mmCIF file with all atom_site columns, C-alpha atoms in Angstrom:
data_model
loop_
_atom_site.group_PDB
_atom_site.id
_atom_site.type_symbol
_atom_site.label_atom_id
_atom_site.label_alt_id
_atom_site.label_comp_id
_atom_site.label_asym_id
_atom_site.label_entity_id
_atom_site.label_seq_id
_atom_site.pdbx_PDB_ins_code
_atom_site.Cartn_x
_atom_site.Cartn_y
_atom_site.Cartn_z
_atom_site.occupancy
_atom_site.B_iso_or_equiv
_atom_site.pdbx_formal_charge
_atom_site.auth_seq_id
_atom_site.auth_comp_id
_atom_site.auth_asym_id
_atom_site.auth_atom_id
_atom_site.pdbx_PDB_model_num
ATOM 1   C CA . UNK A 1 1   ? -6.154  -94.894 -17.397 1.00 0.00 ? 1   UNK A CA 1
ATOM 2   C CA . UNK A 1 2   ? -2.786  -94.579 -16.742 1.00 0.00 ? 2   UNK A CA 1
ATOM 3   C CA . UNK A 1 3   ? -0.463  -91.791 -15.214 1.00 0.00 ? 3   UNK A CA 1
ATOM 4   C CA . UNK A 1 4   ? 0.760   -90.420 -18.412 1.00 0.00 ? 4   UNK A CA 1
ATOM 5   C CA . UNK A 1 5   ? -2.775  -89.711 -19.725 1.00 0.00 ? 5   UNK A CA 1
ATOM 6   C CA . UNK A 1 6   ? -3.472  -88.213 -17.138 1.00 0.00 ? 6   UNK A CA 1
ATOM 7   C CA . UNK A 1 7   ? -0.634  -85.377 -16.793 1.00 0.00 ? 7   UNK A CA 1
ATOM 8   C CA . UNK A 1 8   ? -1.129  -85.391 -20.757 1.00 0.00 ? 8   UNK A CA 1
ATOM 9   C CA . UNK A 1 9   ? -5.280  -84.175 -19.432 1.00 0.00 ? 9   UNK A CA 1
ATOM 10  C CA . UNK A 1 10  ? -4.077  -82.136 -16.339 1.00 0.00 ? 10  UNK A CA 1
ATOM 11  C CA . UNK A 1 11  ? -1.250  -80.411 -19.035 1.00 0.00 ? 11  UNK A CA 1
ATOM 12  C CA . UNK A 1 12  ? -3.267  -79.578 -22.101 1.00 0.00 ? 12  UNK A CA 1
ATOM 13  C CA . UNK A 1 13  ? -6.529  -77.776 -19.513 1.00 0.00 ? 13  UNK A CA 1
ATOM 14  C CA . UNK A 1 14  ? -3.164  -76.259 -17.822 1.00 0.00 ? 14  UNK A CA 1
ATOM 15  C CA . UNK A 1 15  ? -2.207  -74.835 -21.621 1.00 0.00 ? 15  UNK A CA 1
ATOM 16  C CA . UNK A 1 16  ? -6.132  -73.965 -21.975 1.00 0.00 ? 16  UNK A CA 1
ATOM 17  C CA . UNK A 1 17  ? -6.403  -71.854 -19.026 1.00 0.00 ? 17  UNK A CA 1
ATOM 18  C CA . UNK A 1 18  ? -3.246  -69.792 -20.147 1.00 0.00 ? 18  UNK A CA 1
ATOM 19  C CA . UNK A 1 19  ? -3.655  -69.032 -23.018 1.00 0.00 ? 19  UNK A CA 1
ATOM 20  C CA . UNK A 1 20  ? -7.219  -67.672 -22.339 1.00 0.00 ? 20  UNK A CA 1
ATOM 21  C CA . UNK A 1 21  ? -5.178  -65.331 -19.917 1.00 0.00 ? 21  UNK A CA 1
ATOM 22  C CA . UNK A 1 22  ? -3.592  -64.256 -22.355 1.00 0.00 ? 22  UNK A CA 1
ATOM 23  C CA . UNK A 1 23  ? -5.869  -64.061 -25.055 1.00 0.00 ? 23  UNK A CA 1
ATOM 24  C CA . UNK A 1 24  ? -7.330  -61.693 -22.765 1.00 0.00 ? 24  UNK A CA 1
ATOM 25  C CA . UNK A 1 25  ? -4.467  -59.813 -21.421 1.00 0.00 ? 25  UNK A CA 1
ATOM 26  C CA . UNK A 1 26  ? -3.964  -58.588 -25.553 1.00 0.00 ? 26  UNK A CA 1
ATOM 27  C CA . UNK A 1 27  ? -7.688  -57.576 -26.457 1.00 0.00 ? 27  UNK A CA 1
ATOM 28  C CA . UNK A 1 28  ? -7.389  -55.836 -23.153 1.00 0.00 ? 28  UNK A CA 1
ATOM 29  C CA . UNK A 1 29  ? -4.234  -54.119 -24.803 1.00 0.00 ? 29  UNK A CA 1
ATOM 30  C CA . UNK A 1 30  ? -5.667  -54.214 -28.189 1.00 0.00 ? 30  UNK A CA 1
ATOM 31  C CA . UNK A 1 31  ? -8.985  -52.444 -27.722 1.00 0.00 ? 31  UNK A CA 1
ATOM 32  C CA . UNK A 1 32  ? -8.991  -49.029 -25.926 1.00 0.00 ? 32  UNK A CA 1
ATOM 33  C CA . UNK A 1 33  ? -6.328  -48.389 -29.368 1.00 0.00 ? 33  UNK A CA 1
ATOM 34  C CA . UNK A 1 34  ? -9.030  -49.278 -31.999 1.00 0.00 ? 34  UNK A CA 1
ATOM 35  C CA . UNK A 1 35  ? -11.859 -48.071 -30.235 1.00 0.00 ? 35  UNK A CA 1
ATOM 36  C CA . UNK A 1 36  ? -10.019 -44.163 -30.503 1.00 0.00 ? 36  UNK A CA 1
ATOM 37  C CA . UNK A 1 37  ? -10.021 -44.226 -34.598 1.00 0.00 ? 37  UNK A CA 1
ATOM 38  C CA . UNK A 1 38  ? -13.618 -44.403 -34.054 1.00 0.00 ? 38  UNK A CA 1
ATOM 39  C CA . UNK A 1 39  ? -14.399 -41.883 -31.265 1.00 0.00 ? 39  UNK A CA 1
ATOM 40  C CA . UNK A 1 40  ? -14.893 -37.972 -31.496 1.00 0.00 ? 40  UNK A CA 1
ATOM 41  C CA . UNK A 1 41  ? -12.691 -35.893 -28.900 1.00 0.00 ? 41  UNK A CA 1
ATOM 42  C CA . UNK A 1 42  ? -14.440 -32.509 -29.884 1.00 0.00 ? 42  UNK A CA 1
ATOM 43  C CA . UNK A 1 43  ? -17.756 -32.959 -28.340 1.00 0.00 ? 43  UNK A CA 1
ATOM 44  C CA . UNK A 1 44  ? -18.250 -35.168 -24.471 1.00 0.00 ? 44  UNK A CA 1
ATOM 45  C CA . UNK A 1 45  ? -20.884 -34.981 -22.181 1.00 0.00 ? 45  UNK A CA 1
ATOM 46  C CA . UNK A 1 46  ? -18.276 -34.167 -18.841 1.00 0.00 ? 46  UNK A CA 1
ATOM 47  C CA . UNK A 1 47  ? -21.346 -33.627 -16.418 1.00 0.00 ? 47  UNK A CA 1
ATOM 48  C CA . UNK A 1 48  ? -24.884 -33.101 -15.505 1.00 0.00 ? 48  UNK A CA 1
ATOM 49  C CA . UNK A 1 49  ? -26.446 -32.274 -12.086 1.00 0.00 ? 49  UNK A CA 1
ATOM 50  C CA . UNK A 1 50  ? -30.386 -32.661 -11.663 1.00 0.00 ? 50  UNK A CA 1
ATOM 51  C CA . UNK A 1 51  ? -31.086 -29.569 -9.566  1.00 0.00 ? 51  UNK A CA 1
ATOM 52  C CA . UNK A 1 52  ? -34.996 -30.592 -9.629  1.00 0.00 ? 52  UNK A CA 1
ATOM 53  C CA . UNK A 1 53  ? -37.919 -32.825 -10.940 1.00 0.00 ? 53  UNK A CA 1
ATOM 54  C CA . UNK A 1 54  ? -37.592 -30.421 -13.745 1.00 0.00 ? 54  UNK A CA 1
ATOM 55  C CA . UNK A 1 55  ? -34.113 -28.515 -13.980 1.00 0.00 ? 55  UNK A CA 1
ATOM 56  C CA . UNK A 1 56  ? -30.997 -29.927 -14.985 1.00 0.00 ? 56  UNK A CA 1
ATOM 57  C CA . UNK A 1 57  ? -27.553 -28.135 -14.840 1.00 0.00 ? 57  UNK A CA 1
ATOM 58  C CA . UNK A 1 58  ? -25.470 -29.882 -18.519 1.00 0.00 ? 58  UNK A CA 1
ATOM 59  C CA . UNK A 1 59  ? -21.650 -29.170 -18.752 1.00 0.00 ? 59  UNK A CA 1
ATOM 60  C CA . UNK A 1 60  ? -20.289 -30.133 -21.493 1.00 0.00 ? 60  UNK A CA 1
ATOM 61  C CA . UNK A 1 61  ? -17.201 -30.460 -23.371 1.00 0.00 ? 61  UNK A CA 1
ATOM 62  C CA . UNK A 1 62  ? -15.939 -28.870 -26.827 1.00 0.00 ? 62  UNK A CA 1
ATOM 63  C CA . UNK A 1 63  ? -13.102 -28.655 -28.710 1.00 0.00 ? 63  UNK A CA 1
ATOM 64  C CA . UNK A 1 64  ? -11.176 -27.922 -25.004 1.00 0.00 ? 64  UNK A CA 1
ATOM 65  C CA . UNK A 1 65  ? -14.082 -25.831 -23.467 1.00 0.00 ? 65  UNK A CA 1
ATOM 66  C CA . UNK A 1 66  ? -16.605 -26.040 -21.505 1.00 0.00 ? 66  UNK A CA 1
ATOM 67  C CA . UNK A 1 67  ? -20.573 -25.132 -21.600 1.00 0.00 ? 67  UNK A CA 1
ATOM 68  C CA . UNK A 1 68  ? -23.359 -25.166 -19.036 1.00 0.00 ? 68  UNK A CA 1
ATOM 69  C CA . UNK A 1 69  ? -26.358 -25.399 -20.407 1.00 0.00 ? 69  UNK A CA 1
ATOM 70  C CA . UNK A 1 70  ? -30.320 -25.586 -16.989 1.00 0.00 ? 70  UNK A CA 1
ATOM 71  C CA . UNK A 1 71  ? -32.155 -27.843 -19.104 1.00 0.00 ? 71  UNK A CA 1
ATOM 72  C CA . UNK A 1 72  ? -35.997 -27.837 -17.978 1.00 0.00 ? 72  UNK A CA 1
ATOM 73  C CA . UNK A 1 73  ? -37.140 -24.298 -17.374 1.00 0.00 ? 73  UNK A CA 1
ATOM 74  C CA . UNK A 1 74  ? -39.514 -22.167 -19.080 1.00 0.00 ? 74  UNK A CA 1
ATOM 75  C CA . UNK A 1 75  ? -36.329 -21.754 -21.765 1.00 0.00 ? 75  UNK A CA 1
ATOM 76  C CA . UNK A 1 76  ? -33.309 -23.328 -21.757 1.00 0.00 ? 76  UNK A CA 1
ATOM 77  C CA . UNK A 1 77  ? -30.962 -21.007 -20.949 1.00 0.00 ? 77  UNK A CA 1
ATOM 78  C CA . UNK A 1 78  ? -27.122 -21.407 -21.740 1.00 0.00 ? 78  UNK A CA 1
ATOM 79  C CA . UNK A 1 79  ? -24.667 -20.387 -19.463 1.00 0.00 ? 79  UNK A CA 1
ATOM 80  C CA . UNK A 1 80  ? -21.433 -19.715 -20.546 1.00 0.00 ? 80  UNK A CA 1
ATOM 81  C CA . UNK A 1 81  ? -17.866 -21.055 -21.582 1.00 0.00 ? 81  UNK A CA 1
ATOM 82  C CA . UNK A 1 82  ? -14.714 -21.480 -20.016 1.00 0.00 ? 82  UNK A CA 1
ATOM 83  C CA . UNK A 1 83  ? -11.308 -23.012 -20.276 1.00 0.00 ? 83  UNK A CA 1
ATOM 84  C CA . UNK A 1 84  ? -11.000 -25.418 -17.459 1.00 0.00 ? 84  UNK A CA 1
ATOM 85  C CA . UNK A 1 85  ? -8.042  -26.748 -15.360 1.00 0.00 ? 85  UNK A CA 1
ATOM 86  C CA . UNK A 1 86  ? -6.246  -29.926 -16.689 1.00 0.00 ? 86  UNK A CA 1
ATOM 87  C CA . UNK A 1 87  ? -6.319  -30.250 -12.320 1.00 0.00 ? 87  UNK A CA 1
ATOM 88  C CA . UNK A 1 88  ? -9.888  -29.728 -12.002 1.00 0.00 ? 88  UNK A CA 1
ATOM 89  C CA . UNK A 1 89  ? -11.553 -33.304 -11.904 1.00 0.00 ? 89  UNK A CA 1
ATOM 90  C CA . UNK A 1 90  ? -15.482 -34.218 -12.518 1.00 0.00 ? 90  UNK A CA 1
ATOM 91  C CA . UNK A 1 91  ? -16.389 -33.842 -8.813  1.00 0.00 ? 91  UNK A CA 1
ATOM 92  C CA . UNK A 1 92  ? -15.067 -30.242 -8.025  1.00 0.00 ? 92  UNK A CA 1
ATOM 93  C CA . UNK A 1 93  ? -17.175 -29.165 -11.626 1.00 0.00 ? 93  UNK A CA 1
ATOM 94  C CA . UNK A 1 94  ? -20.459 -30.538 -8.953  1.00 0.00 ? 94  UNK A CA 1
ATOM 95  C CA . UNK A 1 95  ? -19.330 -28.017 -6.628  1.00 0.00 ? 95  UNK A CA 1
ATOM 96  C CA . UNK A 1 96  ? -18.806 -25.105 -9.090  1.00 0.00 ? 96  UNK A CA 1
ATOM 97  C CA . UNK A 1 97  ? -22.086 -26.201 -10.146 1.00 0.00 ? 97  UNK A CA 1
ATOM 98  C CA . UNK A 1 98  ? -23.553 -25.482 -6.959  1.00 0.00 ? 98  UNK A CA 1
ATOM 99  C CA . UNK A 1 99  ? -21.875 -22.615 -6.453  1.00 0.00 ? 99  UNK A CA 1
ATOM 100 C CA . UNK A 1 100 ? -23.168 -21.266 -10.042 1.00 0.00 ? 100 UNK A CA 1
ATOM 101 C CA . UNK A 1 101 ? -26.538 -22.078 -9.361  1.00 0.00 ? 101 UNK A CA 1
ATOM 102 C CA . UNK A 1 102 ? -27.347 -20.570 -5.554  1.00 0.00 ? 102 UNK A CA 1
ATOM 103 C CA . UNK A 1 103 ? -25.711 -16.855 -7.474  1.00 0.00 ? 103 UNK A CA 1
ATOM 104 C CA . UNK A 1 104 ? -28.599 -17.063 -10.081 1.00 0.00 ? 104 UNK A CA 1
ATOM 105 C CA . UNK A 1 105 ? -31.562 -18.145 -8.086  1.00 0.00 ? 105 UNK A CA 1
ATOM 106 C CA . UNK A 1 106 ? -32.988 -15.190 -6.500  1.00 0.00 ? 106 UNK A CA 1
ATOM 107 C CA . UNK A 1 107 ? -35.425 -15.448 -3.682  1.00 0.00 ? 107 UNK A CA 1
ATOM 108 C CA . UNK A 1 108 ? -38.224 -16.893 -5.350  1.00 0.00 ? 108 UNK A CA 1
ATOM 109 C CA . UNK A 1 109 ? -36.356 -19.599 -6.448  1.00 0.00 ? 109 UNK A CA 1
ATOM 110 C CA . UNK A 1 110 ? -36.747 -18.160 -10.047 1.00 0.00 ? 110 UNK A CA 1
ATOM 111 C CA . UNK A 1 111 ? -33.439 -18.237 -12.226 1.00 0.00 ? 111 UNK A CA 1
ATOM 112 C CA . UNK A 1 112 ? -32.438 -14.713 -13.418 1.00 0.00 ? 112 UNK A CA 1
ATOM 113 C CA . UNK A 1 113 ? -31.996 -14.415 -16.813 1.00 0.00 ? 113 UNK A CA 1
ATOM 114 C CA . UNK A 1 114 ? -28.498 -12.699 -16.996 1.00 0.00 ? 114 UNK A CA 1
ATOM 115 C CA . UNK A 1 115 ? -27.903 -11.553 -20.637 1.00 0.00 ? 115 UNK A CA 1
ATOM 116 C CA . UNK A 1 116 ? -24.802 -10.192 -21.394 1.00 0.00 ? 116 UNK A CA 1
#
């Protein structure tokens, strides 16, 4: 093999690698835009918090409002809805859920059913 044939192989190799990186960039740019048509932004899971081996608090989003459900006890409880701040992150919800759990837990460790 001559030097010019090695140069052609090297140039071809560099071209293939460049095309792979270009294709990766194009797919990364297009893929999120294609998936938005198929996803529903009306309902979604925001955060879950395991309280003990059976009970779990679930924070979900529905039509721009957040709801809170307690599952795993004798009955599942819907604890309420609220509109979230735009600045609130899911990690802040975990703190809020813990505080709400402590407020609604009696001394015996059971959840009080506050129906209004």
